[in-house]
Coordinates of C-alpha atoms in Angstrom, one line a residue:
M84 CA 57.6 12.6 18.5
D85 CA 54.8 10.2 17.7
F86 CA 53.2 11.2 21.0
L87 CA 53.2 14.8 19.9
L88 CA 51.7 14.0 16.6
T89 CA 48.7 12.1 18.1
P90 CA 46.7 15.2 19.2
Y91 CA 47.2 16.7 15.7
L92 CA 46.1 13.5 14.0
I93 CA 42.9 13.4 16.2
T94 CA 42.2 17.0 15.5
G95 CA 42.7 16.5 11.8
I96 CA 40.3 13.6 11.8
C97 CA 37.7 15.5 13.7
A98 CA 38.0 18.5 11.4
A99 CA 37.6 16.3 8.4
L100 CA 34.4 14.8 9.8
V101 CA 33.0 18.2 10.6
V102 CA 33.7 19.3 7.0
A103 CA 32.2 16.1 5.6
C104 CA 29.1 16.4 7.7
S105 CA 28.7 20.1 6.7
F106 CA 28.7 19.1 3.0
E107 CA 26.2 16.3 3.8
L108 CA 23.9 18.9 5.4
L109 CA 24.3 21.3 2.5
K110 CA 23.0 18.6 0.1
R111 CA 19.7 18.4 2.0
P112 CA 16.6 20.1 0.6
N113 CA 15.8 23.6 1.9
L114 CA 12.6 23.4 4.0
D115 CA 12.8 26.7 5.8
H116 CA 9.4 27.7 4.4
I117 CA 7.7 24.7 6.2
P118 CA 6.8 25.2 9.9
V119 CA 8.7 23.2 12.5
V120 CA 7.1 21.3 15.3
G121 CA 9.1 19.8 18.2
H122 CA 12.9 20.0 18.1
S123 CA 13.9 23.1 16.2
S124 CA 17.0 21.5 14.7
L125 CA 18.4 18.1 13.6
L126 CA 21.2 18.5 16.1
A127 CA 18.7 18.9 19.0
S128 CA 17.0 15.6 18.0
Y129 CA 20.4 13.9 18.3
W130 CA 20.7 14.9 21.9
F131 CA 17.3 13.6 22.7
T132 CA 17.6 10.3 20.9
K133 CA 16.7 8.2 24.0
G134 CA 13.2 9.6 24.0
L135 CA 12.9 10.1 20.3
E136 CA 9.8 8.0 19.7
V137 CA 7.9 9.6 22.5
D138 CA 9.0 13.0 21.4
L139 CA 8.1 12.2 17.8
A140 CA 4.5 11.1 18.7
R141 CA 4.1 14.2 20.9
S142 CA 5.5 16.5 18.1
V143 CA 3.3 15.0 15.4
Q144 CA 0.1 15.3 17.5
E145 CA 1.1 18.9 18.3
G146 CA 1.6 19.7 14.7
C147 CA -1.8 18.2 13.7
D148 CA -3.5 20.2 16.4
K149 CA -1.7 23.4 15.5
H150 CA -1.5 23.4 11.8
K151 CA -4.7 21.6 11.0
S152 CA -4.8 21.2 7.2
R153 CA -1.2 22.4 6.5
A154 CA 2.0 20.5 6.1
F155 CA 4.6 20.7 8.9
R156 CA 7.9 19.1 9.6
V157 CA 9.5 17.2 12.5
A158 CA 13.1 16.3 13.2
N159 CA 14.0 12.6 12.9
L160 CA 17.7 12.3 13.8
T161 CA 19.5 12.9 10.5
H162 CA 16.7 14.4 8.4
W163 CA 13.4 16.3 8.4
V164 CA 10.1 14.5 7.8
V165 CA 7.3 16.6 6.2
C166 CA 3.9 15.5 7.6
L167 CA 1.1 15.9 5.0
H168 CA -2.6 16.4 5.6
R169 CA -5.1 13.6 4.7
S170 CA -6.3 15.8 1.7
D171 CA -3.0 14.9 0.0
L172 CA -3.4 11.2 0.5
E173 CA -5.0 10.4 -2.9
R174 CA -2.5 12.3 -4.8
V175 CA 0.4 10.6 -3.0
M176 CA -1.0 7.2 -3.5
R177 CA -1.5 7.7 -7.2
A178 CA 1.9 9.1 -7.8
S179 CA 4.4 6.9 -9.6
E180 CA 7.7 5.7 -8.2
D181 CA 9.5 8.1 -10.5
H182 CA 7.7 11.0 -8.8
L183 CA 7.3 9.9 -5.1
S184 CA 9.3 6.7 -4.3
S185 CA 8.2 4.4 -1.6
F186 CA 11.0 1.9 -2.4
K187 CA 13.7 4.5 -2.0
A188 CA 12.1 5.6 1.3
T189 CA 12.1 2.1 2.6
G190 CA 15.6 1.5 1.5
N191 CA 16.7 4.7 3.2
S192 CA 14.9 3.8 6.4
L193 CA 16.1 0.1 6.6
K194 CA 19.5 0.7 4.9
T195 CA 18.7 -2.4 2.9
K196 CA 22.0 -2.3 1.0
Y197 CA 23.8 -3.2 4.2
T198 CA 21.1 -5.1 6.2
F199 CA 19.6 -7.1 3.4
G200 CA 22.4 -7.1 0.9
M201 CA 20.1 -5.7 -1.9
K202 CA 18.6 -2.4 -2.9
M203 CA 14.9 -1.8 -2.7
D204 CA 14.8 -0.4 -6.2
D205 CA 15.3 -3.9 -7.6
T206 CA 11.7 -4.5 -8.5
R207 CA 12.0 -7.8 -10.5
H208 CA 9.8 -9.5 -7.9
R209 CA 6.8 -7.2 -8.6
P210 CA 5.6 -8.9 -11.8
L211 CA 5.7 -12.3 -10.1
I212 CA 3.6 -11.1 -7.2
Q213 CA 1.2 -9.2 -9.5
T214 CA 0.7 -12.0 -12.0
R215 CA 1.5 -15.4 -10.5
L216 CA 0.2 -14.7 -7.0
T217 CA -2.9 -12.9 -8.2
R218 CA -3.8 -15.8 -10.6
N219 CA -3.2 -18.4 -7.9
L220 CA -5.1 -16.8 -5.0
S221 CA -8.0 -19.2 -5.2
V222 CA -5.7 -22.2 -5.4
L223 CA -3.4 -21.0 -2.7
Y224 CA -6.3 -20.2 -0.3
A225 CA -6.8 -23.9 0.4
D226 CA -3.1 -24.4 1.2
V227 CA -2.9 -21.3 3.5
R228 CA -6.1 -22.4 5.3
D229 CA -4.6 -25.9 5.8
E230 CA -1.4 -24.3 7.2
I231 CA -3.2 -22.0 9.5
I232 CA -5.3 -24.8 11.0
A233 CA -2.2 -27.0 11.5
A234 CA -0.3 -24.1 13.0
C235 CA -3.1 -23.1 15.4
N236 CA -3.5 -26.7 16.5
E237 CA 0.2 -26.9 17.2
F238 CA 0.9 -23.5 18.8
L239 CA -2.4 -22.8 20.5
E240 CA -3.4 -26.4 21.3
P241 CA -7.1 -25.6 21.6
K242 CA -9.2 -28.0 23.7
Y243 CA -12.9 -28.1 23.9
N244 CA -14.4 -26.2 26.9
E245 CA -11.0 -25.6 28.6
W246 CA -9.0 -22.5 29.3
K247 CA -5.2 -22.4 29.1
P248 CA -2.5 -19.6 29.2
V249 CA -1.1 -18.7 25.8
S250 CA 1.8 -16.4 24.9
V251 CA -0.2 -14.6 22.2
L252 CA 2.7 -12.7 20.6
N253 CA 4.9 -15.8 20.2
A254 CA 2.0 -17.9 19.0
T255 CA 0.8 -15.4 16.4
L256 CA 4.4 -14.9 15.1
K257 CA 4.8 -18.6 14.4
I258 CA 1.3 -18.9 12.9
A259 CA 1.8 -15.9 10.6
S260 CA 5.3 -17.2 9.7
R261 CA 3.9 -20.7 8.8
A262 CA 1.0 -19.3 6.8
S263 CA 3.2 -16.8 4.8
N264 CA 6.0 -19.3 4.1
R265 CA 3.5 -21.9 2.8
V266 CA 3.0 -19.5 -0.1
I267 CA 6.7 -18.3 -0.2
V268 CA 8.7 -21.5 0.1
G269 CA 6.0 -24.2 0.4
L270 CA 6.3 -27.6 2.2
P271 CA 8.2 -28.9 4.0
L272 CA 10.5 -25.9 4.6
C273 CA 7.5 -23.7 5.8
R274 CA 7.3 -26.1 8.8
N275 CA 11.0 -26.1 9.6
S276 CA 11.4 -24.5 13.0
D277 CA 14.9 -23.1 12.2
W278 CA 13.6 -21.5 9.0
L279 CA 10.6 -20.0 10.9
D280 CA 12.9 -18.6 13.7
F281 CA 15.2 -17.2 11.0
N282 CA 12.4 -15.3 9.4
I283 CA 11.0 -14.1 12.7
N284 CA 14.4 -12.9 14.1
C285 CA 15.9 -11.4 11.0
P286 CA 13.4 -8.4 10.8
R287 CA 14.2 -7.6 14.4
A288 CA 17.9 -7.6 13.7
V289 CA 17.5 -5.6 10.5
V290 CA 15.4 -2.9 12.3
G291 CA 17.9 -2.6 15.1
E292 CA 20.9 -2.3 12.8
A293 CA 19.1 0.2 10.6
R294 CA 18.3 2.3 13.6
T295 CA 22.0 2.5 14.5
L296 CA 23.0 3.2 10.9
R297 CA 20.6 6.1 10.7
L298 CA 22.4 7.8 13.5
F299 CA 25.3 8.5 11.1
P300 CA 25.6 10.5 7.9
N301 CA 25.4 8.4 4.7
F302 CA 29.1 8.8 3.9
M303 CA 30.0 7.2 7.3
S304 CA 27.4 4.4 7.3
D305 CA 28.3 3.6 3.7
R306 CA 32.1 3.2 4.2
L307 CA 32.7 2.5 7.8
V308 CA 29.9 2.0 10.3
A309 CA 28.0 -0.8 8.4
K310 CA 31.1 -3.0 8.6
F311 CA 30.9 -3.0 12.4
V312 CA 27.2 -2.7 13.0
T313 CA 25.5 -5.2 10.6
N314 CA 25.6 -8.9 10.8
L315 CA 24.7 -9.6 7.1
S316 CA 27.3 -12.2 6.5
E317 CA 26.2 -14.5 9.3
R318 CA 22.6 -14.1 8.4
T319 CA 23.3 -14.9 4.8
N320 CA 25.2 -18.1 5.7
Q321 CA 22.4 -19.2 8.0
G322 CA 19.7 -18.6 5.5
V323 CA 21.5 -20.2 2.6
A324 CA 22.2 -23.3 4.7
L325 CA 18.5 -23.7 5.4
I326 CA 17.1 -23.0 1.9
S327 CA 19.9 -24.5 -0.3
P328 CA 18.6 -28.2 -0.1
S329 CA 15.2 -27.2 -1.3
I330 CA 16.6 -25.2 -4.2
K331 CA 19.0 -28.0 -5.2
E332 CA 16.2 -30.6 -5.1
R333 CA 13.9 -28.5 -7.3
L334 CA 16.6 -27.7 -9.8
Q335 CA 17.4 -31.4 -10.1
R336 CA 13.7 -32.3 -10.7
M337 CA 13.4 -29.5 -13.3
E338 CA 16.5 -30.8 -15.1
A339 CA 15.4 -34.5 -15.0
E340 CA 11.6 -34.2 -15.6
G341 CA 11.2 -30.9 -17.4
A342 CA 9.2 -27.8 -16.6
D343 CA 6.2 -29.7 -15.2
W344 CA 6.6 -32.6 -13.0
C345 CA 4.4 -34.5 -10.6
D346 CA 3.7 -32.7 -7.4
K347 CA 5.5 -29.6 -8.6
P348 CA 5.4 -26.9 -5.9
N349 CA 3.2 -23.8 -6.5
D350 CA 5.0 -21.1 -4.4
Y351 CA 7.0 -18.0 -4.7
L352 CA 10.4 -19.8 -4.7
Q353 CA 9.3 -22.1 -7.6
W354 CA 8.0 -19.1 -9.6
W355 CA 11.5 -17.6 -9.4
L356 CA 13.1 -20.9 -10.6
D357 CA 10.6 -21.2 -13.4
T358 CA 11.5 -17.7 -14.7
S359 CA 15.2 -18.7 -14.6
Q360 CA 16.0 -15.1 -13.5
E361 CA 18.0 -16.4 -10.5
T362 CA 19.2 -19.8 -9.3
C363 CA 21.9 -18.6 -6.9
P364 CA 20.9 -19.7 -3.3
V365 CA 22.3 -16.4 -1.8
L366 CA 20.2 -14.2 -4.1
L367 CA 17.1 -16.4 -3.8
M368 CA 17.4 -16.5 0.0
R369 CA 17.5 -12.7 0.1
R370 CA 14.4 -12.6 -2.2
M371 CA 12.5 -14.9 0.2
L372 CA 13.6 -12.9 3.2
S373 CA 12.6 -9.6 1.6
V374 CA 9.0 -10.9 1.1
N375 CA 8.8 -12.4 4.5
F376 CA 9.9 -9.2 6.2
P377 CA 6.7 -7.3 5.7
A378 CA 4.5 -10.4 5.7
V379 CA 5.2 -12.0 9.1
H380 CA 5.4 -9.2 11.7
S381 CA 2.7 -7.0 10.3
T382 CA 0.3 -9.9 10.1
S383 CA 1.1 -11.3 13.5
H384 CA 0.8 -7.8 15.1
T385 CA -2.8 -7.5 13.8
F386 CA -3.7 -11.0 14.7
C387 CA -2.2 -10.7 18.2
Q388 CA -4.0 -7.4 18.9
A389 CA -7.3 -8.8 17.5
L390 CA -7.1 -11.8 19.9
L391 CA -6.3 -9.4 22.8
N392 CA -9.2 -7.1 21.9
L393 CA -11.5 -10.2 21.6
A394 CA -10.3 -11.3 25.1
E395 CA -11.1 -7.9 26.4
N396 CA -14.5 -7.7 24.6
P397 CA -15.8 -11.3 24.8
Q398 CA -19.3 -10.2 23.8
Y399 CA -18.1 -10.1 20.2
A400 CA -16.9 -13.7 20.1
Q401 CA -20.2 -15.3 19.4
V402 CA -21.2 -12.6 16.9
L403 CA -18.0 -13.3 14.9
R404 CA -18.3 -17.1 15.2
D405 CA -21.9 -17.0 13.9
E406 CA -20.8 -15.1 10.9
V407 CA -17.9 -17.5 10.1
E408 CA -20.3 -20.5 10.4
E409 CA -23.1 -18.9 8.3
V410 CA -21.1 -17.1 5.6
K411 CA -19.0 -19.3 3.5
A412 CA -17.3 -16.7 1.3
L413 CA -14.4 -15.0 3.1
S414 CA -15.0 -11.7 1.1
K415 CA -18.5 -11.5 2.6
M416 CA -17.6 -11.7 6.2
Q417 CA -18.2 -8.1 7.0
K418 CA -18.2 -8.3 10.7
V419 CA -14.9 -10.2 10.8
D420 CA -13.5 -7.7 8.3
G421 CA -14.8 -4.8 10.5
F422 CA -13.3 -6.2 13.6
F423 CA -9.8 -6.5 12.1
K424 CA -10.0 -3.1 10.5
E425 CA -10.9 -1.5 13.8
T426 CA -8.0 -3.4 15.4
Q427 CA -5.6 -2.0 12.8
R428 CA -7.0 1.5 13.3
F429 CA -6.7 1.4 17.1
E430 CA -3.5 -0.5 17.4
D431 CA -1.4 1.1 14.6
M432 CA 2.3 0.1 14.7
S433 CA 3.7 3.5 13.9
V434 CA 3.1 7.2 14.3
L435 CA 4.0 8.1 10.7
G436 CA 3.3 6.0 7.7
L437 CA 3.0 5.9 3.9
T438 CA 6.5 7.3 3.7
R439 CA 7.8 8.6 0.3
I440 CA 10.8 10.5 -1.0
A441 CA 10.2 13.2 -3.6
M442 CA 12.2 12.4 -6.7
N443 CA 11.6 15.8 -8.2
D444 CA 10.2 19.2 -7.1
F445 CA 6.4 19.6 -6.8
T446 CA 3.8 21.7 -5.1
L447 CA 1.0 20.6 -2.8
A448 CA -2.6 21.6 -3.3
D449 CA -2.3 24.3 -0.7
G450 CA 0.7 25.8 -2.5
T451 CA 3.4 24.4 -0.3
F452 CA 6.6 23.8 -2.3
I453 CA 8.2 20.4 -1.8
P454 CA 11.8 20.2 -3.1
Q455 CA 13.5 17.1 -4.5
G456 CA 14.8 14.8 -1.9
T457 CA 12.2 15.6 0.8
I458 CA 11.0 12.8 2.9
L459 CA 7.2 12.8 3.2
A460 CA 4.9 10.9 5.5
F461 CA 1.3 10.9 6.9
P462 CA 0.5 11.1 10.6
V463 CA -1.4 7.8 10.4
Y464 CA -2.0 7.4 14.1
E465 CA -3.6 10.8 14.4
M466 CA -5.6 10.2 11.2
H467 CA -7.0 6.9 12.6
H468 CA -8.0 8.6 15.9
D469 CA -9.4 11.8 14.5
D470 CA -12.8 11.9 16.1
A471 CA -14.0 14.9 14.0
Y472 CA -13.3 13.1 10.8
L473 CA -14.8 9.9 11.9
K474 CA -18.0 11.6 13.1
A475 CA -18.3 13.5 9.8
Q476 CA -17.9 10.2 7.9
M477 CA -20.5 8.4 10.0
H478 CA -22.9 11.4 9.3
L479 CA -22.3 11.0 5.6
N480 CA -22.8 7.3 5.8
H481 CA -26.2 7.8 7.4
S482 CA -27.4 10.5 5.0
D483 CA -31.0 10.1 3.7
S484 CA -30.0 11.1 0.2
P485 CA -26.5 9.8 -0.5
T486 CA -24.6 11.3 -3.3
S487 CA -21.8 9.5 -5.2
E488 CA -19.3 11.1 -2.8
T489 CA -21.2 9.7 0.2
R490 CA -21.4 6.3 -1.3
S491 CA -17.6 6.3 -2.0
L492 CA -17.0 7.1 1.7
R493 CA -19.1 4.2 2.9
A494 CA -17.0 1.3 4.3
P495 CA -18.4 -2.2 4.0
S496 CA -17.2 -3.0 7.5
I497 CA -19.1 -2.9 10.8
R498 CA -18.2 -0.3 13.4
W499 CA -17.0 -1.7 16.7
S500 CA -16.5 -0.1 20.1
L501 CA -13.2 -1.5 21.2

């Protein structure tokens, strides 16, 4: 009898999943009025998941070529992404979180509730970064410079007039992690190899887990899939074991010696303890990890690509070295600034960027209606490689009678031919 019931049970479960998925799809914004490029349906993008990133890059480029200054949409597994034209960039960047939310978009992409253990709309860290970090930039610069020098000497081991093989990616990851953590958790934890590896490996794990979770509708990832896919508990225990001694020591010093004691750390972790908003090691560890996440890999990627570009174009090495030796102010190193900007432009990490979720209905400048819940993004790779736009900008920059608009388009960086 039980054997006979098994097919009916499986059929019932499948039917329930179909109904639930149907309701999930019905809740999505209606985007029928926006042209589609690439896969004509979300279901089709499911079947071609293996080559999705290649297909996405091809579809976005095709959309930019075909629709020029109009918005279009591409399938990205479980949702549509509406690609905007660069003319909408200023409006999107100026929009508030209540109108176009970047935090919600990031949380949706990384599934932070299940991979980090916290939601991205918890913005209590923003005042600390905007006030404490900004006020301490000049003071922290010396510490960061000291850490970068120490890290380069350790991981690159430079020797005068000698060549040696270097794993650039591994070295830059460790250097970026050391420099970032000097500001985030300070000495001596920023030089702890286990802590550095933890902050390097966690983002990789989070991205992989989030990619798997995005394959499933929200109701499934929320209640079922996350329990089997994510490794949040083990990550949390590992991170807490590493950071707890530092937190405990600082709290004891604060209790024994007051708010200001000799050699008091000036870092992100201490700023949290000073505000008394959180003292729980688990929550503080997640705060530190959430700041490390965007700091380490993005910085190391740019640094790594810059070194590789410099190795490929050694004629620029002496030019950059001369400027560093002659110009003492970091903000006035225009050639170094230009070289890094061109590296970021040529070696962009993603096809789409500046992702937002529309929190309410609105209309683009060209009259395109964007309903609430729509995921928006800019084709940043195409924008950075748009020869027509770059030539027009260079023409404006060399105009004999520059207008205010021309001056606003001028970049202080130097153009490089990488």
